[in-house]
Amino acid sequence: MNWSDIYWRNTLFFIGTAIATVVLVPWYIWTQGLTWPLVAMFVIGSAGTCLSITAGYHRFLAHRSFHMRPWVKNLFLLFGAGAFQSSAIWWASEHRRHHRFVDTEQDPHNIREGFMHAHIGWMMNKSGPTSRMEFAPDLMADKWIMLQHNYYVPLAIFMGFIVPLGIGFAIGSPMGGLIFGGVARVFFTNHVTFFINSLAHTLGTRPYSDKQTARDSWVMAFLAFGEGYHNYHHVFAADYRNGIRWYQWDPTKWLILSMSWVGMTYRLRRTPPAEILRARLQNEQIRLVHYGMSPETVAALKHRVEEAQARWRQLKEDYRTVKKDVQTRSLDRLARMKADMKVAKLEFHLAWKQWSVYRRALASSPRLAPSYS
Ligand SMILES: [Zn+2]
Ligand SMILES: [Zn+2]
């Protein structure tokens, strides 16, 4: 390691917030006790800044996966600064670079260079790319984004430390406010985000693509406000969702969706289900052939699943169209269509189950599984 390569501002900040959290939190609880308002400051502050990063910096600015009213965007820029993860334009540009060059030397936090490099090391090293903005020319045209960039440091200090200190004053504990709403919250939210670059490229499954290291993990999703479905995200980065099933923990998706109900966000982009299924089947097709199944059998099975899904979706769409047309619809026709739809759904589920039986049986084989673990 070369000492002159160390980016001291970041390094001292990361070490400083870590030591301050580890020392000050127990000291404060030991001497002053812990009160509910301080817990609330930590929880609400963490949720607010984390969601500003996940929904604002990440899914909106880096990926443009939905639209947002300008005043809502400015709120995200304001609270995002308080997360101490650099300006939005730098964050979004580096993240786009990560997506484009994932797992290569040009990936700013390439996991192949080690866990610690991907987690935090890349930000403590000056020898990275010279321009941190080259992947975000569209964002440079936005005066508010540039304003946040130009005044990032005072804005971050104000939102990250001065505001919690002020709230602390209001509730009778300025030091408590600074520790729980400021230092400890910054330390926590920073590492939650950093884990996406390190752990989400190390632990979990790869349902949609084995070609890169990003992984899906519900544990990471729980920790990082839905960002843990990282394999899906790397394949379908333009989708505003990371957890696509209703039961998958993705508070960022729920926030964006609920904001659309009141017009704060709009034109939310979703990947069509047929495309998602195709990616998954293609990925698993390679595995099944690798596990020893005949390529012809796998191709026929895959075709059956895709056909069944397409038929079911088409019937659903036809049903909706007929139901809307009050002039021509009849109860008989609707009942018949509904029955066809149910049969098509069953056929799809059956085909998918058959596919899954082979996938699970072969994936659990101890001889074969490790190459894809
Ligand atoms: Zn990634
Ligand atoms: Zn991304």
Tab-separated table of N, CA and C in Angstrom, residues 53 56-58 61-62 64 77 80-81 85-97 131-152:
chain	number	residue	atom	x	y	z
A	53	ILE	N	-31.187	7.531	-0.173
A	53	ILE	CA	-30.156	6.928	-1.024
A	53	ILE	C	-30.783	5.887	-1.956
A	56	GLY	N	-33.901	7.754	-3.959
A	56	GLY	CA	-33.482	8.990	-4.623
A	56	GLY	C	-32.210	8.839	-5.431
A	57	TYR	N	-31.095	8.623	-4.729
A	57	TYR	CA	-29.801	8.512	-5.420
A	57	TYR	C	-29.811	7.317	-6.384
A	58	HIS	N	-30.259	6.158	-5.868
A	58	HIS	CA	-30.081	4.920	-6.627
A	58	HIS	C	-31.135	4.705	-7.722
A	61	LEU	N	-32.046	8.568	-9.576
A	61	LEU	CA	-30.997	9.287	-10.300
A	61	LEU	C	-30.050	8.362	-11.079
A	62	ALA	N	-29.614	7.274	-10.451
A	62	ALA	CA	-28.656	6.409	-11.155
A	62	ALA	C	-29.338	5.620	-12.269
A	64	ARG	N	-32.902	5.977	-13.302
A	64	ARG	CA	-34.062	6.605	-13.960
A	64	ARG	C	-35.229	5.617	-14.113
A	77	LEU	N	-32.592	15.063	-2.472
A	77	LEU	CA	-31.211	15.581	-2.539
A	77	LEU	C	-30.770	16.108	-1.180
A	80	GLY	N	-30.595	13.116	1.254
A	80	GLY	CA	-29.519	12.239	0.766
A	80	GLY	C	-28.156	12.766	1.178
A	81	ALA	N	-28.003	14.096	1.171
A	81	ALA	CA	-26.720	14.687	1.583
A	81	ALA	C	-26.392	14.293	3.025
A	85	GLN	N	-22.765	10.152	1.851
A	85	GLN	CA	-22.270	9.195	0.848
A	85	GLN	C	-21.896	9.939	-0.426
A	86	SER	N	-21.473	11.145	-0.259
A	86	SER	CA	-21.062	12.020	-1.345
A	86	SER	C	-22.259	12.622	-2.079
A	87	SER	N	-21.933	13.470	-3.071
A	87	SER	CA	-23.016	14.161	-3.783
A	87	SER	C	-23.748	13.162	-4.681
A	88	ALA	N	-24.998	13.504	-5.008
A	88	ALA	CA	-25.837	12.595	-5.793
A	88	ALA	C	-25.201	12.288	-7.145
A	89	ILE	N	-24.613	13.287	-7.765
A	89	ILE	CA	-24.072	13.086	-9.119
A	89	ILE	C	-22.856	12.150	-9.093
A	90	TRP	N	-22.017	12.313	-8.099
A	90	TRP	CA	-20.862	11.430	-7.963
A	90	TRP	C	-21.336	10.006	-7.687
A	91	TRP	N	-22.281	9.890	-6.762
A	91	TRP	CA	-22.819	8.570	-6.364
A	91	TRP	C	-23.413	7.869	-7.586
A	92	ALA	N	-24.283	8.593	-8.317
A	92	ALA	CA	-24.987	7.986	-9.450
A	92	ALA	C	-24.011	7.611	-10.567
A	93	SER	N	-23.019	8.477	-10.820
A	93	SER	CA	-22.070	8.203	-11.884
A	93	SER	C	-21.228	6.967	-11.559
A	94	GLU	N	-20.733	6.894	-10.334
A	94	GLU	CA	-19.930	5.738	-9.940
A	94	GLU	C	-20.760	4.460	-9.944
A	95	HIS	N	-22.039	4.601	-9.597
A	95	HIS	CA	-22.895	3.421	-9.583
A	95	HIS	C	-23.170	2.926	-11.009
A	96	ARG	N	-23.341	3.872	-11.926
A	96	ARG	CA	-23.536	3.467	-13.330
A	96	ARG	C	-22.279	2.778	-13.852
A	97	ARG	N	-21.108	3.295	-13.438
A	97	ARG	CA	-19.847	2.665	-13.837
A	97	ARG	C	-19.812	1.220	-13.312
A	131	SER	N	-12.232	11.027	-13.252
A	131	SER	CA	-13.503	11.753	-13.247
A	131	SER	C	-14.576	10.918	-12.583
A	132	ARG	N	-15.212	11.517	-11.603
A	132	ARG	CA	-16.278	10.813	-10.900
A	132	ARG	C	-17.643	11.163	-11.484
A	133	MET	N	-17.679	11.869	-12.596
A	133	MET	CA	-18.969	12.318	-13.113
A	133	MET	C	-19.217	11.907	-14.556
A	134	GLU	N	-18.257	11.201	-15.159
A	134	GLU	CA	-18.368	10.991	-16.601
A	134	GLU	C	-19.566	10.146	-17.023
A	135	PHE	N	-20.136	9.388	-16.102
A	135	PHE	CA	-21.277	8.555	-16.485
A	135	PHE	C	-22.618	9.225	-16.196
A	136	ALA	N	-22.582	10.503	-15.844
A	136	ALA	CA	-23.850	11.163	-15.514
A	136	ALA	C	-23.994	12.523	-16.202
A	137	PRO	N	-23.778	12.595	-17.515
A	137	PRO	CA	-23.923	13.906	-18.179
A	137	PRO	C	-25.349	14.439	-18.083
A	138	ASP	N	-26.331	13.545	-18.075
A	138	ASP	CA	-27.734	13.974	-17.974
A	138	ASP	C	-27.996	14.681	-16.643
A	139	LEU	N	-27.328	14.217	-15.592
A	139	LEU	CA	-27.567	14.816	-14.275
A	139	LEU	C	-26.865	16.173	-14.152
A	140	MET	N	-25.787	16.342	-14.914
A	140	MET	CA	-25.055	17.617	-14.861
A	140	MET	C	-25.901	18.765	-15.412
A	141	ALA	N	-26.909	18.446	-16.187
A	141	ALA	CA	-27.765	19.489	-16.762
A	141	ALA	C	-28.816	19.991	-15.770
A	142	ASP	N	-28.917	19.327	-14.624
A	142	ASP	CA	-29.931	19.705	-13.635
A	142	ASP	C	-29.308	20.656	-12.601
A	143	LYS	N	-29.822	21.890	-12.535
A	143	LYS	CA	-29.167	22.899	-11.677
A	143	LYS	C	-29.256	22.547	-10.185
A	144	TRP	N	-30.318	21.861	-9.781
A	144	TRP	CA	-30.457	21.514	-8.363
A	144	TRP	C	-29.472	20.420	-7.961
A	145	ILE	N	-29.276	19.483	-8.890
A	145	ILE	CA	-28.309	18.404	-8.626
A	145	ILE	C	-26.897	18.995	-8.545
A	146	MET	N	-26.601	19.967	-9.430
A	146	MET	CA	-25.287	20.612	-9.408
A	146	MET	C	-25.115	21.468	-8.145
A	147	LEU	N	-26.214	22.096	-7.719
A	147	LEU	CA	-26.165	22.901	-6.496
A	147	LEU	C	-25.833	22.006	-5.297
A	148	GLN	N	-26.498	20.844	-5.253
A	148	GLN	CA	-26.207	19.916	-4.152
A	148	GLN	C	-24.750	19.476	-4.218
A	149	HIS	N	-24.242	19.271	-5.441
A	149	HIS	CA	-22.857	18.841	-5.615
A	149	HIS	C	-21.881	19.937	-5.152
A	150	ASN	N	-22.156	21.167	-5.558
A	150	ASN	CA	-21.230	22.267	-5.243
A	150	ASN	C	-21.211	22.620	-3.762
A	151	TYR	N	-22.323	22.415	-3.093
A	151	TYR	CA	-22.385	22.745	-1.658
A	151	TYR	C	-22.545	21.483	-0.809
A	152	TYR	N	-22.030	20.382	-1.334
A	152	TYR	CA	-22.266	19.099	-0.664
A	152	TYR	C	-21.765	19.076	0.795
